[in-house]
Coordinates of C-alpha atoms in Angstrom, one line a residue:
M1392 CA 19.7 155.5 48.5
E1393 CA 17.7 157.2 51.2
G1394 CA 14.3 158.4 50.1
A1395 CA 14.6 156.8 46.7
S1396 CA 11.8 155.0 44.8
I1397 CA 11.6 152.6 41.9
E1398 CA 9.6 153.0 38.7
N1399 CA 10.0 151.3 35.3
G1400 CA 12.9 149.4 36.9
L1401 CA 14.7 152.7 37.5
I1402 CA 15.8 154.0 40.9
L1403 CA 14.3 157.5 41.3
R1404 CA 16.6 159.7 43.2
P1405 CA 15.0 162.7 45.1
V1406 CA 15.7 166.1 43.5
K1407 CA 15.3 169.7 44.7
P1408 CA 12.9 172.2 43.3
E1409 CA 13.9 173.6 39.8
E1410 CA 16.8 171.1 39.7
C1411 CA 17.7 170.0 36.2
G1412 CA 19.7 167.2 34.6
E1413 CA 20.3 165.0 31.6
G1414 CA 19.3 161.4 31.0
L1415 CA 18.0 158.7 33.3
P1416 CA 16.0 158.3 35.4
Y1417 CA 13.9 161.3 34.4
A1418 CA 14.6 161.6 30.7
P1419 CA 15.5 159.1 27.9
I1420 CA 19.0 158.4 26.7
N1421 CA 19.9 157.1 23.2
W1422 CA 16.3 157.6 22.1
P1423 CA 15.3 157.4 19.3
N1424 CA 18.9 156.9 18.2
A1425 CA 22.2 156.4 19.8
G1426 CA 23.5 159.7 21.3
D1427 CA 20.1 161.3 21.5
N1428 CA 20.0 162.2 25.1
W1429 CA 17.1 164.2 26.6
S1430 CA 17.2 166.6 29.5
W1431 CA 14.7 167.4 32.3
K1432 CA 13.9 170.0 34.9
A1433 CA 11.7 169.8 38.0
G1434 CA 9.1 172.5 38.9
R1435 CA 8.4 173.8 42.4
R1436 CA 5.0 172.5 43.4
V1437 CA 4.8 169.1 45.1
I1438 CA 1.7 166.9 45.2
Q1439 CA 0.6 164.5 47.9
G1440 CA 2.8 161.5 47.5
G1441 CA 6.1 163.4 47.2
Y1442 CA 6.3 164.0 43.4
F1443 CA 6.6 167.3 41.6
K1444 CA 3.4 168.4 39.9
D1445 CA 5.3 170.4 37.3
R1446 CA 8.1 169.0 35.2
Y1447 CA 9.8 169.8 31.8
L1448 CA 11.3 167.5 29.2
Y1449 CA 13.8 168.8 26.7
P1450 CA 14.5 166.8 23.6
P1451 CA 17.8 167.1 21.6
K1452 CA 17.6 170.3 19.5
H1453 CA 17.8 168.4 16.2
L1454 CA 14.6 166.6 17.1
H1455 CA 12.6 169.5 18.5
N1456 CA 13.5 173.1 19.6
R1457 CA 11.0 173.5 22.4
A1458 CA 10.5 172.0 25.8
F1459 CA 7.5 169.8 26.6
R1460 CA 5.6 170.9 29.7
S1461 CA 2.9 168.2 29.7
K1462 CA 2.7 164.5 29.3
S1463 CA 0.0 164.8 26.6
A1464 CA 2.1 167.2 24.5
V1465 CA 5.2 164.9 24.4
E1466 CA 3.1 161.8 23.7
K1467 CA 1.4 163.6 20.8
F1468 CA 4.9 164.5 19.5
I1469 CA 6.1 160.9 19.7
K1470 CA 2.9 159.5 18.1
D1471 CA 3.2 161.9 15.2
K1472 CA 6.9 161.6 14.6
Y1473 CA 7.6 158.0 15.6
P1474 CA 4.4 156.0 15.1
G1475 CA 4.3 152.8 17.1
R1476 CA 7.2 153.7 19.4
L1477 CA 5.3 155.4 22.2
P1478 CA 5.3 152.3 24.5
S1479 CA 9.1 152.0 24.3
F1480 CA 9.5 155.7 24.9
K1481 CA 7.3 155.7 28.0
S1482 CA 9.1 152.7 29.5
S1483 CA 12.6 154.2 28.9
F1484 CA 12.3 156.8 31.8
S1485 CA 10.1 158.0 34.6
W1486 CA 7.8 160.9 33.9
R1487 CA 7.2 161.5 37.6
I1488 CA 10.1 163.3 39.5
L1489 CA 10.5 162.4 43.1
A1490 CA 10.9 165.5 45.4
D1491 CA 13.6 165.9 48.0
C1492 CA 12.4 165.7 51.5
S1493 CA 13.5 169.3 52.2
A1494 CA 11.1 170.5 49.5
R1495 CA 8.2 168.8 51.3
L1496 CA 9.3 170.0 54.7
N1497 CA 9.8 173.6 53.5
G1498 CA 6.2 173.8 52.4
E1499 CA 6.7 173.4 48.6
I1500 CA 3.3 171.6 48.5
E1501 CA 1.0 172.3 45.6
G1502 CA -0.5 175.7 45.9
S1503 CA 1.8 177.0 48.6
S1504 CA 4.1 178.6 46.1
L1505 CA 1.3 180.6 44.5
P1506 CA 1.0 184.3 45.2
S1507 CA -2.1 185.4 47.2
E1508 CA -4.9 185.6 44.7
V1509 CA -7.3 188.4 44.3
T1510 CA -10.7 186.7 44.1
M1511 CA -14.2 188.1 43.3
S1512 CA -17.4 186.8 44.9
D1513 CA -18.2 184.8 41.8
G1514 CA -15.0 182.8 42.1
V1515 CA -13.1 184.5 39.3
S1516 CA -9.5 185.2 40.5
C1517 CA -6.2 186.6 39.3
K1518 CA -3.3 184.2 39.7
A1519 CA -0.8 187.1 39.5
G1520 CA -2.5 189.0 42.4
N1521 CA -3.3 191.9 40.1
T1522 CA -6.1 194.0 41.5
T1523 CA -6.8 195.6 38.1
C1524 CA -6.9 192.3 36.2
N1525 CA -9.3 192.0 33.2
S1526 CA -10.8 188.9 34.7
L1527 CA -12.1 190.9 37.7
V1528 CA -13.8 193.6 35.6
I1529 CA -15.2 191.9 32.5
E1530 CA -18.5 190.0 32.3
A1531 CA -18.5 186.4 33.3
E1532 CA -19.6 185.3 29.9
D1533 CA -16.5 186.8 28.3
H1534 CA -14.3 184.3 30.2
N1535 CA -14.0 182.1 27.0
I1536 CA -10.2 181.8 26.9
M1537 CA -9.0 178.5 25.5
P1538 CA -7.5 175.9 28.0
C1539 CA -3.7 176.3 28.0
D1540 CA -1.1 173.8 29.4
L1541 CA 2.0 175.9 28.6
C1542 CA 2.4 179.3 30.1
C1543 CA -0.8 179.1 32.1
I1544 CA 0.5 176.3 34.2
E1545 CA 3.1 178.7 35.7
P1546 CA 2.0 179.6 39.2
R1547 CA 2.3 183.3 38.8
F1548 CA 0.9 183.6 35.2
C1549 CA -2.6 184.9 34.6
V1550 CA -3.9 184.5 31.1
Y1551 CA -5.9 187.7 31.4
C1552 CA -3.2 190.1 32.5
S1553 CA 0.2 188.5 32.3
C1554 CA 2.4 189.3 29.2
I1555 CA 3.2 186.1 27.4
L1556 CA 6.7 187.3 26.7
C1557 CA 7.9 188.9 30.0
Y1558 CA 5.2 187.4 32.4
K1559 CA 4.7 190.9 34.0
S1560 CA 1.2 192.4 34.3
I1561 CA -0.2 194.6 31.5
D1562 CA -1.3 198.2 32.2
L1563 CA -5.0 199.1 31.5
D1564 CA -4.3 202.9 31.7
H1565 CA -5.6 204.9 28.7
G1566 CA -7.6 202.1 27.1
G1567 CA -4.8 199.6 27.3
Y1568 CA -2.9 201.2 24.5
S1569 CA 0.4 199.5 25.5
Y1570 CA -0.7 195.9 25.0
I1571 CA -2.3 193.7 22.4
K1572 CA -4.6 190.7 22.9
C1573 CA -4.7 187.7 20.6
E1574 CA -8.3 187.1 19.6
A1575 CA -7.7 184.2 17.2
T1576 CA -10.4 181.6 17.3
A1577 CA -9.4 178.2 18.7
E1578 CA -11.2 174.9 18.9
G1579 CA -14.5 174.6 20.8
G1580 CA -15.5 178.2 20.3
Y1581 CA -12.7 179.6 22.5
I1582 CA -10.3 182.4 21.7
C1583 CA -6.5 182.4 22.3
G1584 CA -6.9 185.4 24.7
H1585 CA -3.2 185.7 25.6
V1586 CA -1.8 189.3 25.9
A1587 CA 1.6 190.9 25.3
H1588 CA 3.2 194.3 25.9
L1589 CA 3.7 195.9 22.5
S1590 CA 7.2 197.0 23.7
C1591 CA 8.0 193.3 24.5
G1592 CA 6.7 192.3 21.1
L1593 CA 8.9 194.9 19.3
R1594 CA 11.9 193.7 21.2
A1595 CA 11.2 190.1 20.5
Y1596 CA 10.4 190.7 16.8
T1597 CA 6.8 189.5 17.2
A1598 CA 5.2 192.9 16.6
G1599 CA 5.6 195.7 14.0
T1600 CA 7.4 195.2 10.7
V1601 CA 10.1 192.4 10.6
G1602 CA 11.7 191.1 7.5
G1603 CA 13.4 187.8 6.7
Q1604 CA 11.8 184.6 7.7
V1605 CA 9.6 186.3 10.3
G1606 CA 7.8 188.3 7.6
L1607 CA 5.6 190.7 9.7
D1608 CA 4.2 193.9 8.1
A1609 CA 2.5 196.1 10.8
E1610 CA 1.4 192.8 12.5
Y1611 CA 1.5 190.9 15.8
H1612 CA 2.5 187.3 15.9
C1613 CA 1.2 185.4 18.9
R1614 CA 3.8 183.0 20.5
R1615 CA 1.1 180.9 22.0
C1616 CA -1.1 180.0 19.0
D1617 CA 1.1 181.2 16.1
S1618 CA -1.7 183.3 14.6
R1619 CA -1.2 186.9 13.3
R1620 CA -3.1 190.0 13.9
D1621 CA -3.0 193.3 12.0
L1622 CA -1.9 196.2 14.1
I1623 CA -3.2 199.1 11.9
S1624 CA -6.6 199.0 13.7
H1625 CA -4.8 199.2 17.0
A1626 CA -2.7 202.2 15.8
T1627 CA -5.9 203.9 14.6
K1628 CA -7.4 203.5 18.1
L1629 CA -4.3 205.2 19.6
I1630 CA -5.3 208.5 18.0
Q1631 CA -8.8 208.3 19.4
I1632 CA -7.4 207.4 22.9
C1633 CA -5.1 210.5 22.7
K1634 CA -8.1 212.8 22.2
S1635 CA -9.3 212.0 25.7
V1636 CA -5.9 212.3 27.4
E1637 CA -5.0 215.6 29.0
S1638 CA -1.3 215.1 29.7
R1639 CA 1.0 216.0 26.7
E1640 CA 3.6 213.6 28.0
D1641 CA 1.2 210.7 28.0
V1642 CA -0.1 211.7 24.5
E1643 CA 3.5 211.7 23.2
K1644 CA 4.1 208.3 24.8
I1645 CA 0.9 206.8 23.3
L1646 CA 1.6 208.2 19.8
N1647 CA 5.2 206.9 19.9
V1648 CA 3.8 203.3 20.3
G1649 CA 1.9 203.9 17.0
V1650 CA 5.1 205.1 15.3
C1651 CA 7.0 202.0 16.5
I1652 CA 4.4 199.4 15.3
L1653 CA 3.8 201.2 11.9
R1654 CA 7.3 202.2 11.0
G1655 CA 8.8 200.3 8.0
S1656 CA 5.5 198.9 6.8
E1657 CA 4.9 198.5 3.1
K1658 CA 1.1 198.8 3.4
T1659 CA -0.4 202.0 2.0
S1660 CA -2.9 202.3 4.9
A1661 CA -0.1 201.9 7.4
K1662 CA 2.1 204.6 5.7
E1663 CA -0.8 207.0 5.6
L1664 CA -1.6 206.4 9.3
L1665 CA 2.1 206.8 10.2
N1666 CA 2.1 210.2 8.5
R1667 CA -0.9 211.3 10.5
I1668 CA 0.7 210.2 13.8
E1669 CA 4.1 211.7 13.0
W1670 CA 2.3 215.0 12.0
C1671 CA 0.6 215.0 15.4
M1672 CA 3.9 214.4 17.2
T1673 CA 5.6 217.2 15.3
Q1674 CA 2.8 219.7 16.2
L1675 CA 3.0 218.4 19.8
K1676 CA 6.8 219.2 20.0
C1677 CA 6.2 222.6 18.4
G1678 CA 4.0 223.6 21.3
T1679 CA 0.6 223.4 19.5
S1680 CA -2.2 222.9 22.0
L1681 CA -3.9 219.5 22.1
E1682 CA -7.2 221.0 21.1
E1683 CA -5.8 222.6 18.0
I1684 CA -3.9 219.4 17.0
W1685 CA -7.1 217.2 17.2
N1686 CA -9.2 219.8 15.4
A1687 CA -6.7 220.0 12.6
E1688 CA -6.2 216.3 12.5
K1689 CA -9.9 215.7 12.3
A1690 CA -10.2 218.2 9.4
D1691 CA -7.2 216.7 7.6
V1692 CA -8.4 213.1 7.7
A1693 CA -10.4 213.7 4.5
G1694 CA -7.5 215.4 2.8
D1695 CA -3.8 215.5 3.2
A1696 CA -2.8 215.5 6.9
L1697 CA 0.7 216.6 6.1
L1698 CA 0.1 219.8 4.3
E1699 CA 0.3 222.9 6.5
V1700 CA -1.0 225.1 3.7
P1701 CA -4.1 223.5 2.0
M1702 CA -3.2 224.7 -1.5
S1703 CA 0.6 224.1 -1.2
M1704 CA 2.3 222.1 -4.0
D1705 CA 4.7 219.2 -3.9
V1706 CA 8.2 219.9 -5.2
D1707 CA 7.8 217.0 -7.7
D1708 CA 4.9 218.9 -9.2
V1709 CA 7.0 222.0 -9.6
I1710 CA 10.0 220.3 -11.1
G1711 CA 8.0 218.0 -13.2
G1712 CA 6.2 220.8 -15.0
E1713 CA 2.7 219.8 -13.9
I1714 CA 1.8 223.4 -13.1
D1715 CA -0.5 225.6 -15.1
K1716 CA 1.9 227.8 -17.1
S1717 CA -0.6 230.6 -17.1
N1718 CA 0.2 231.0 -13.4
S1719 CA 2.6 233.8 -12.5
L1720 CA 5.9 233.0 -10.9
A1721 CA 4.6 234.6 -7.7
E1722 CA 1.6 232.2 -7.6
V1723 CA 3.9 229.2 -8.1
T1724 CA 6.4 230.2 -5.4
E1725 CA 3.7 231.2 -2.9
S1726 CA 2.0 227.8 -3.2
F1727 CA 5.2 225.9 -2.7
N1728 CA 6.2 225.0 0.9
F1729 CA 10.0 224.9 1.0
R1730 CA 10.3 224.3 4.7
K1731 CA 8.2 221.1 4.3
E1732 CA 10.5 219.8 1.6
Y1733 CA 13.6 220.4 3.8
E1734 CA 11.9 218.3 6.5
R1735 CA 10.8 215.6 4.1
I1736 CA 14.4 215.2 2.9
D1737 CA 15.7 214.9 6.4
D1738 CA 13.0 212.3 7.2
E1739 CA 13.8 210.2 4.1
I1740 CA 17.5 210.1 4.9
D1741 CA 16.8 209.2 8.6
D1742 CA 14.4 206.4 7.5
T1743 CA 17.0 205.1 5.0
L1744 CA 19.7 205.0 7.6
R1745 CA 17.4 203.5 10.2
I1746 CA 16.3 200.7 7.9
L1747 CA 19.9 200.0 7.0
R1748 CA 20.9 199.7 10.7
M1749 CA 18.0 197.4 11.4
S1750 CA 18.9 195.2 8.5
Q1751 CA 22.5 195.0 9.7
E1752 CA 21.5 194.3 13.3
R1753 CA 19.2 191.5 12.1
E1754 CA 21.9 189.9 10.1
Y1755 CA 24.3 190.0 13.1
R1756 CA 21.7 188.4 15.3
I1757 CA 21.1 185.6 12.7
A1758 CA 24.8 185.0 12.5
E1759 CA 25.3 185.0 16.3
D1760 CA 22.4 182.6 16.9
T1761 CA 23.6 180.2 14.2
L1762 CA 27.2 180.2 15.3
N1763 CA 26.4 179.8 19.0
E1764 CA 24.0 176.9 18.3
H1765 CA 26.6 175.1 16.2
Q1766 CA 29.2 175.8 18.9
R1767 CA 27.0 174.2 21.5
Y1768 CA 26.4 171.2 19.2
L1769 CA 30.2 170.8 18.6
K1770 CA 31.0 171.0 22.3
N1771 CA 28.4 168.4 23.2
L1772 CA 29.8 166.1 20.6
L1773 CA 33.3 166.5 22.1
E1774 CA 32.0 165.8 25.6
Q1775 CA 30.2 162.6 24.4
L1776 CA 33.4 161.6 22.5
E1777 CA 35.5 162.0 25.6
K1778 CA 33.0 160.1 27.7
E1779 CA 32.9 157.1 25.3
R1780 CA 36.7 157.1 24.9
T1781 CA 37.1 156.9 28.7
E1782 CA 34.6 153.9 28.8
V1783 CA 36.6 152.1 26.1
A1784 CA 39.9 152.7 28.0
H1785 CA 38.6 151.4 31.3
D1786 CA 36.3 148.5 30.3
P1787 CA 37.7 145.0 29.6
P1788 CA 37.4 143.7 26.1
G1789 CA 34.1 142.3 25.1
N1790 CA 31.0 142.8 23.0
D1791 CA 29.9 145.9 24.9
T1792 CA 33.4 147.4 24.3
D1793 CA 33.1 146.7 20.6
T1794 CA 29.8 148.5 20.5
I1795 CA 31.1 151.5 22.4
M1796 CA 34.1 151.5 20.1
N1797 CA 31.8 151.8 17.1
Y1798 CA 30.0 154.7 18.9
V1799 CA 33.4 156.4 19.3
L1800 CA 34.3 156.0 15.7
D1801 CA 30.9 157.3 14.6
R1802 CA 31.3 160.2 17.1
M1803 CA 34.7 161.1 15.7
E1804 CA 33.2 161.3 12.2
Q1805 CA 30.4 163.5 13.5
V1806 CA 33.1 165.8 15.1
K1807 CA 35.0 166.1 11.8
Q1808 CA 31.8 167.0 9.9
A1809 CA 30.9 169.5 12.6
K1810 CA 34.3 171.1 12.4
R1811 CA 34.1 171.4 8.6
K1812 CA 30.7 173.1 9.0
M1813 CA 32.1 175.5 11.6
K1814 CA 34.9 176.6 9.2
E1815 CA 32.3 177.2 6.6
L1816 CA 30.1 179.2 9.0
E1817 CA 33.0 181.3 10.1
K1818 CA 33.3 182.8 6.6
I1819 CA 30.3 184.9 7.6
K1820 CA 32.9 187.3 9.2
N1821 CA 33.4 188.7 5.6
G1822 CA 29.8 189.7 5.4
F1823 CA 26.5 188.1 4.2
G1824 CA 27.1 189.7 0.8
K1825 CA 30.2 187.5 0.2
M1826 CA 28.6 184.3 1.3
P1827 CA 27.3 181.8 -1.3
K1828 CA 23.5 181.9 -1.6
D1829 CA 23.2 178.2 -1.0
V1830 CA 25.2 178.5 2.3
L1831 CA 23.0 181.4 3.5
N1832 CA 19.9 179.4 2.6
Q1833 CA 21.1 176.1 4.2
H1834 CA 22.8 177.3 7.3
F1835 CA 21.4 180.7 8.1
G1836 CA 17.8 180.2 6.9
M1837 CA 18.0 183.2 4.5
N1838 CA 16.3 182.8 1.1
I1839 CA 18.2 185.1 -1.2
D1840 CA 16.6 185.9 -4.6
D1841 CA 18.8 185.7 -7.7

């Protein structure tokens, strides 16, 4: 084969940038068990010698659900899960992926695919080419972000300003209200330092309040280091940021972020802060000037930020008979704010329906992900079965044929079991409420209390 190379006894065929495949020579097959075939993908950058600098290794989903982007990461996984088997694993395929000649001729050499960097005189640079990157404006001693061999190896990803979820640059306008930075402490005195748009976090269910197995309560979950950060302090900062913003449109946009990250929280402090923010938004929509809103908000922090009349009474106090009976009927009715109670009823109904819709949407996503994953698993089994049956049909009788025949029989049994499980999973069409609790727990990852 033209341009091929040999490593570990395997013929390495040249591949194109971002090409992917399954099995040899760039990923193991039948490891650790028969039928466990790994997949691979090449990067874009080519080092001197003609091999790709970046490559990805994908294990079968039942072994691990994430790709390996570095040799050290996959070796650590093998050492931990399969002690003593690392040498056989390393010799079963080639880690290095040979680049096609066209990739070398087209200039896909290391560094050429990077965007033009914005660099300061002290050598600090932004890989994403962002002229407002934090790395260009903060002090040099603050550059204590932990080393990262996952997202940070991507040529266009800057740890200081690229969202870990969408890879687009964050916005520093208005105090950086729209993003969150993970400041969890890592080894060696470093911090995680990765940032994310709060809007991306809300869409990806890594920010705000998320039930089920995620279990977030007005919190942010960092995808990079798996740590969690409380978002109440960030929401509190939003009100202070708004007080220095002149645009009513921008104020509404900032306050809406606070509503999104606090809504649904069971924490008392989050509920109180949400009430303050929603009160500010209501006043904003009613046309109240920003100065009056912030003056009133400041005065109400020590008291009840929702009461428009300082001495007004709650409807529960009126109905519950907690009023001094010596008061006249006029005094009672004057102190009771009926308009506020109408609004409260509307808000409670809206919140109830919103929470119900979120719960139903979450259940649908869980069912969709589970069914699709099992569908892919079943299709893969059928493809492997067809391949092995073809080999048995065309190969002459012998020991190898007997071995393959055993694989076929085992595969047929796996297909039968997978089909039975699919039938069981399809019962979810009747609703989660009609599914047995043990099935929900085993197949859908939902722990239902008795």
